[in-house]
Each structure stands twice: as C-alpha cells, then as structure tokens.
Coordinates of C-alpha atoms and ligand atoms in Angstrom, one line a residue:
M1 CA -0.6 18.2 -40.7
T2 CA 0.6 16.6 -37.8
T3 CA -2.3 15.4 -35.2
V4 CA -3.1 14.6 -31.9
Q5 CA -2.5 11.2 -32.5
D6 CA 0.7 11.4 -34.2
R7 CA 2.0 13.2 -30.9
I8 CA 1.0 10.6 -28.8
E9 CA 2.2 7.7 -31.2
E10 CA 5.6 9.5 -31.2
A11 CA 5.6 9.9 -27.5
A12 CA 5.0 6.7 -26.9
Q13 CA 7.4 5.5 -27.9
V14 CA 10.2 7.3 -26.9
L15 CA 8.9 7.4 -23.5
A16 CA 9.1 3.2 -23.9
E17 CA 12.5 3.9 -22.8
V18 CA 12.1 5.2 -19.1
S19 CA 8.6 3.9 -18.6
D20 CA 6.8 0.9 -18.3
T21 CA 3.1 2.7 -19.3
P22 CA 4.5 4.7 -22.3
R23 CA 1.1 5.2 -24.1
A24 CA -0.9 6.0 -20.7
D25 CA 2.0 8.6 -19.6
A26 CA 1.4 10.2 -22.9
E27 CA -2.2 10.2 -23.0
F28 CA -2.0 11.6 -19.4
L29 CA 0.2 14.3 -20.9
M30 CA -2.1 15.3 -23.6
A31 CA -4.8 15.2 -22.0
H32 CA -4.1 17.7 -19.6
L33 CA -2.6 20.4 -22.4
L34 CA -5.9 19.8 -24.4
N35 CA -7.6 20.1 -21.1
V36 CA -9.9 17.1 -21.2
P37 CA -10.6 14.2 -19.4
R38 CA -8.1 11.3 -20.9
A39 CA -11.6 9.2 -21.6
K40 CA -12.3 11.7 -24.4
L41 CA -9.0 12.2 -26.1
P42 CA -10.2 9.7 -28.6
L43 CA -12.5 12.3 -30.0
C44 CA -9.4 14.9 -30.7
F45 CA -7.3 12.0 -32.2
N46 CA -7.4 13.6 -35.6
D47 CA -7.5 17.2 -34.6
A48 CA -4.2 19.5 -35.5
F49 CA -1.8 19.8 -32.8
D50 CA 1.4 22.1 -32.8
T51 CA 1.8 23.1 -29.4
P52 CA 5.3 22.9 -27.6
E53 CA 4.6 22.5 -24.5
F54 CA 3.8 18.6 -24.6
Q55 CA 7.3 18.3 -25.8
I56 CA 8.7 20.0 -22.3
F57 CA 6.1 17.7 -20.7
V58 CA 7.7 14.5 -22.5
E59 CA 11.4 15.7 -21.9
R60 CA 10.5 15.8 -18.2
R61 CA 8.6 12.4 -18.4
L62 CA 12.3 10.8 -20.1
A63 CA 14.1 12.6 -17.3
C64 CA 11.9 10.1 -15.2
E65 CA 9.6 12.9 -13.4
P66 CA 6.7 11.0 -12.3
V67 CA 3.6 12.2 -14.8
P68 CA 1.6 13.6 -11.4
Y69 CA 4.6 16.2 -10.5
I70 CA 4.8 17.1 -14.1
L71 CA 0.9 17.9 -14.0
G72 CA 0.7 19.5 -10.7
E73 CA -2.6 17.2 -10.0
W74 CA -3.6 13.4 -9.7
E75 CA -7.0 11.5 -8.4
F76 CA -6.9 9.7 -5.5
F77 CA -10.7 7.9 -5.0
S78 CA -12.0 10.2 -7.4
L79 CA -10.6 13.3 -5.3
P80 CA -8.3 15.6 -7.6
L81 CA -5.4 16.4 -5.8
K82 CA -3.1 18.8 -6.3
T83 CA 0.7 16.9 -6.4
R84 CA 4.4 18.2 -6.3
A85 CA 7.9 16.6 -5.7
P86 CA 8.8 15.9 -2.8
V87 CA 5.7 14.7 -1.7
L88 CA 4.4 11.1 -2.1
V89 CA 2.3 10.9 -4.9
P90 CA -0.8 9.1 -3.9
R91 CA -0.9 5.3 -5.7
P92 CA -4.2 3.1 -6.2
E93 CA -3.1 0.3 -3.7
T94 CA -3.9 2.9 -0.8
E95 CA -7.5 3.3 -1.5
H96 CA -8.2 -0.3 0.0
L97 CA -6.7 1.8 3.1
V98 CA -9.8 3.7 2.8
E99 CA -12.5 1.2 1.8
V100 CA -11.1 -0.9 5.0
V101 CA -11.6 2.4 7.1
L102 CA -15.2 3.0 5.4
H103 CA -16.4 -0.7 5.6
W104 CA -15.7 -0.4 9.3
A105 CA -17.7 3.1 9.7
Q106 CA -20.7 1.7 8.5
N107 CA -21.5 1.2 12.5
N108 CA -19.8 4.6 13.5
T109 CA -20.7 7.2 10.7
A110 CA -19.3 9.9 13.1
P111 CA -16.0 8.6 13.7
N112 CA -12.8 10.7 15.1
I113 CA -10.3 9.8 13.1
L114 CA -6.1 9.9 13.0
D115 CA -4.4 9.8 9.9
L116 CA -0.9 9.3 10.3
C117 CA 1.7 9.7 7.7
T118 CA -0.7 12.4 5.8
G119 CA 1.6 13.2 3.1
S120 CA -0.4 15.2 0.2
G121 CA -3.6 14.0 2.7
C122 CA -5.1 12.0 0.3
V123 CA -6.6 9.3 2.7
A124 CA -7.7 12.0 5.2
L125 CA -9.2 14.0 2.5
A126 CA -10.8 10.7 1.0
L127 CA -12.2 9.7 4.5
A128 CA -13.7 13.0 4.9
M129 CA -15.5 13.5 1.7
N130 CA -17.4 10.4 2.2
L131 CA -18.1 10.2 6.1
R132 CA -19.9 13.6 6.0
H133 CA -19.8 13.6 10.0
A134 CA -16.1 12.6 10.7
C135 CA -13.4 14.5 12.0
V136 CA -10.0 13.6 10.7
T137 CA -6.8 14.8 12.1
A138 CA -3.7 14.4 9.6
T139 CA -0.1 14.4 10.8
D140 CA 3.3 14.4 9.3
I141 CA 6.9 15.1 9.5
S142 CA 7.4 16.8 6.4
D143 CA 7.0 20.5 6.2
D144 CA 6.5 20.1 2.6
A145 CA 4.1 17.3 3.2
L146 CA 1.6 19.3 5.2
A147 CA 1.9 22.8 3.1
L148 CA 0.7 20.7 0.3
A149 CA -2.4 18.5 2.2
N150 CA -3.2 21.8 4.1
E151 CA -3.9 23.2 -0.1
N152 CA -5.6 20.0 -0.8
I153 CA -7.7 20.4 2.3
N154 CA -8.6 24.0 0.9
L155 CA -9.2 22.8 -2.3
H156 CA -12.2 20.6 -1.6
N157 CA -13.5 23.1 1.6
L158 CA -12.5 20.5 4.1
D159 CA -10.6 22.8 6.7
Q160 CA -13.3 22.4 9.3
R161 CA -13.1 18.9 9.6
V162 CA -9.6 18.3 8.6
T163 CA -7.1 19.5 10.9
I164 CA -3.4 19.5 10.3
R165 CA -0.7 19.1 13.1
K166 CA 3.2 18.5 12.6
G167 CA 4.9 16.0 14.3
D168 CA 6.8 12.8 14.6
L169 CA 3.8 10.0 14.9
F170 CA 2.1 10.5 18.0
D171 CA 4.0 13.3 19.1
A172 CA 1.6 15.6 16.7
I173 CA -1.4 15.0 18.9
G174 CA 0.2 15.3 23.0
P175 CA -0.6 13.5 25.6
A176 CA -3.0 10.4 25.0
Q177 CA -5.3 12.5 26.7
Q178 CA -7.9 12.5 23.1
R179 CA -9.0 8.8 21.8
F180 CA -9.5 7.9 18.3
D181 CA -12.5 5.8 16.4
V182 CA -9.9 5.3 13.7
I183 CA -6.2 5.1 13.2
C184 CA -4.8 4.7 10.0
A185 CA -1.9 5.7 8.2
N186 CA 0.0 4.6 4.8
P187 CA 3.8 4.8 6.7
P188 CA 7.0 4.2 5.1
Y189 CA 8.0 1.1 4.8
V190 CA 10.4 0.2 2.6
E191 CA 13.5 -1.6 3.3
D192 CA 16.6 0.6 3.5
G193 CA 18.5 -2.0 1.3
E194 CA 15.9 -1.7 -1.1
F195 CA 16.1 2.1 -2.0
P196 CA 18.5 2.0 -4.5
G197 CA 16.9 -0.5 -6.5
L198 CA 13.9 1.6 -6.5
S199 CA 12.8 3.0 -10.5
P200 CA 14.1 6.4 -10.7
T201 CA 10.8 8.0 -11.0
I202 CA 10.7 6.9 -7.5
R203 CA 14.0 7.2 -6.2
L204 CA 15.1 10.6 -7.9
Y205 CA 11.9 12.8 -6.9
E206 CA 10.3 11.2 -4.3
D207 CA 11.1 12.1 -0.6
P208 CA 13.3 9.2 0.6
R209 CA 11.6 10.0 4.2
A210 CA 8.1 9.2 2.8
L211 CA 9.7 5.5 2.1
V212 CA 12.4 4.4 3.5
A213 CA 12.5 2.4 7.4
G214 CA 14.9 0.5 8.7
G215 CA 16.6 -2.7 7.8
D216 CA 13.1 -4.5 7.5
G217 CA 10.7 -1.6 6.3
L218 CA 9.0 -1.2 9.8
D219 CA 10.8 0.7 12.2
I220 CA 7.5 3.1 11.8
V221 CA 5.1 0.7 11.8
R222 CA 6.7 -1.0 14.6
R223 CA 6.3 2.7 16.5
I224 CA 2.5 3.3 15.6
V225 CA 1.6 -0.3 16.3
E226 CA 3.2 0.1 20.1
V227 CA 1.8 3.1 20.7
A228 CA -1.7 3.0 19.1
P229 CA -3.4 1.0 21.9
Q230 CA -3.2 4.4 24.0
Y231 CA -5.1 6.8 21.7
L232 CA -7.2 4.1 19.9
A233 CA -10.8 4.1 21.5
E234 CA -12.4 0.9 22.7
D235 CA -13.7 -0.8 19.8
G236 CA -11.5 1.5 17.6
L237 CA -9.8 0.7 13.9
L238 CA -6.5 0.1 13.6
A239 CA -5.4 0.0 9.6
L240 CA -2.5 0.1 8.3
E241 CA -0.7 0.3 4.7
M242 CA 2.6 -2.5 4.4
G243 CA 4.7 -3.6 1.8
E244 CA 4.6 -7.0 0.0
R245 CA 5.7 -9.7 2.3
Q246 CA 5.2 -7.6 5.5
Y247 CA 1.8 -9.0 6.3
D248 CA 2.6 -11.9 8.6
A249 CA 5.2 -9.3 10.5
V250 CA 2.8 -7.0 11.1
A251 CA 0.2 -9.0 12.4
A252 CA 2.7 -10.3 14.6
L253 CA 3.3 -6.8 15.5
M254 CA -0.1 -5.8 16.1
Q255 CA -1.1 -9.2 18.4
A256 CA 2.0 -8.7 20.6
A257 CA 0.7 -5.0 21.3
G258 CA -2.5 -6.6 22.7
F259 CA -5.0 -7.0 19.7
R260 CA -6.5 -10.4 19.0
D261 CA -7.9 -10.7 15.5
V262 CA -5.8 -9.3 12.8
S263 CA -7.0 -9.1 8.9
A264 CA -5.4 -8.7 5.5
Q265 CA -6.9 -6.7 3.0
D266 CA -5.1 -7.6 -0.5
D267 CA -4.7 -5.1 -3.4
L268 CA -5.9 -5.6 -7.0
A269 CA -2.8 -8.0 -7.5
G270 CA -3.9 -10.0 -4.8
I271 CA -0.9 -8.8 -2.5
R272 CA -1.8 -8.4 1.5
R273 CA -1.7 -4.9 1.6
I274 CA -3.9 -3.3 4.4
A275 CA -3.7 -5.1 8.1
Y276 CA -6.5 -3.7 10.4
T277 CA -7.4 -5.2 14.2
T278 CA -9.9 -3.3 15.8
K279 CA -9.1 -3.1 20.2
G280 CA -11.1 -5.4 22.2
K281 CA -12.5 -5.0 25.8
Ligands
SAM1 C1 4.3 6.4 2.1 S1 4.5 8.4 2.5 C2 2.3 8.4 2.5 C3 1.6 9.9 2.0 C4 0.3 9.0 2.2 N1 -0.5 8.8 3.1 C5 -0.1 9.0 1.0 O1 -0.7 7.6 1.1 O2 0.2 8.9 0.0 C6 4.7 8.1 4.3 C7 4.3 9.7 5.0 O3 5.4 9.6 6.3 C8 5.5 10.6 6.4 N2 6.5 10.6 8.1 C9 7.9 9.8 7.7 N3 8.1 9.4 8.9 C10 7.2 10.0 9.5 C11 7.1 10.4 10.7 N4 8.2 9.8 12.0 N5 6.0 10.9 11.6 C12 5.2 11.5 11.1 N6 5.0 11.3 9.7 C13 6.4 10.7 9.2 C14 6.4 11.2 5.7 O4 6.6 12.6 5.5 C15 5.6 10.9 4.3 O5 4.4 11.6 3.7

C-alpha cells in the first residue's frame, strides 16, 4: 500500500531538481488535494493514497510552475487569496508593508488609502480587513491583475470599501483633487539586467511588467515618489517596498521630493525592505 507519506517523500526527492523547498512544496500540494491544512497533514501520513492528480501537480511543479499557481490560492497576512498566472504571487516580505501602514494607522483608524500596483489586491485587502473603517483605492496597469484583484475583493466581501482603478500609476486617479492619508505600493523594482538571472519559477510564469523597472530597478519608484506629494494629505504616510540594496537610493529620492525623515523596515532576513516617510507641514 502506498501512503500519503510515501508519496510526499517521493515527490520531495524529484522536486529537489527545481525547488529550494521541495518537501514544503510536496506538502502544500498534498494538503490541498486532501483538503486539510498543511499543519494537520501528519495526521494523514499513514493513510493509503492513490490519487492521480498528485502526479499531475508534481509534474507542473517540475516544469517550474509556482506552487500558488498550481493550487490557485495562497495566503497573505492570514488572508486566503486567489492566485493565477501571470499576476504576481503575494510574497511574505510584502507583509511588512502592511505592518508599516497598520502601525501608522494606530493614530488614524479611518484612513483613505491608495495602494498603487495592487496586483492580486493582497496589500489593499489586508489593510481593509485590518482597518475596519478604511477606504482603499487599488490601482494597476494590468487587466489580468485587476480581474484577479476584483475576484479577491468579492471573495472577502470588501467591494464597499476597496475600489479598483486601472491606469499608469496616478493616472488611474486623475487630477490631484483627492488626497490620501496613505500611499503605499509594492512596485516592480528588479533591474532590467537581473531579469535573465531570476529563478525560472519567477521568470517563466510571472508578468515581467510586475517585476522589472529599468536599469537601476527604480523607474516606477522614482515616478511614485516625485508625484506622491501632490496626492498625499498633510502628515500622510508614503510607504514603498524595495529591493535589497535599494534603500539609500529610495531614501535619497524621497528626500529630493521634500520628505524629511525617511525610515526603513527590515524583513525577516534583516534586509531593509520598506522605505517610509510622512509628509511634513
Ligand atoms: C511587484 S507587483 C506587486 C503586486 C502586489 N502589490 C503584491 O505585492 O503582490 C507590481 C504590480 O505593479 C503593476 N504595474 C507595473 N507598472 C505599473 C504602472 N506603470 N502603473 C500601475 N501599475 C503598474 C504590475 O502590473 C504588478 O501587478
């Protein structure tokens, strides 16, 4: 008899060819098929297992497809979200962007928030879920991203408080008549030259427009920082995710745009991941 555990171990061995986390990948795929949380999977280890779909999942992963695309769902900030190619898979480091905004919002429990470059809508939805009186505008340039964000908004019944707009950064909002208490974004920030060296799991499946942003990776950040003061309320927060080694450049851009004190939030690997600042009087 082949058991659940046997299948996980076999799969983990072959997946080591393409993945840095083969055992975790195999467990996520199996837990999804058995419809149990991954933490409870050991309770099923000795059960007989003969489901051909598992092999199909493993083959998709062997072709480098990201686990969240195979599953069609992924968790971000404890929120289950739909996922599908080519919309960027929400990353754990982006949860720090949400934390920075939630920390700031202790003094403003009903902020008007703009989430630029929303992708799946993960940041917008995590903020709306945790700030019960917030209004969030979520924008993106990609139809695929906005269609998925819309599905995720409906999944969590947040259509009254999260609004989607399509457009190139602030063009999605129109002239700066409306001011936001928070402008946040996880924009594309990979350098053009780094793209060919990215893992195939990223490079072959995720939209390059969600990843790369010019020679220094800062084309989109630069445009956001330059225009943000026009759309930000007094004392409002600007918080942006960035890549490893980009903090000094992003902080300099913020200062050049008139923001005074710029701070960094590290991710769990100790990398300065979020740059944030407030608009002074
Ligand atoms: C790094 S992804 C982040 C997605 C999501 N916020 C997340 O954290 O998973 C960047 C997103 O920016 C969008 N994007 C790229 N260029 C843009 C532009 N000029 N205006 C608006 N959105 C843009 C992409 O379509 C993509 O969804």
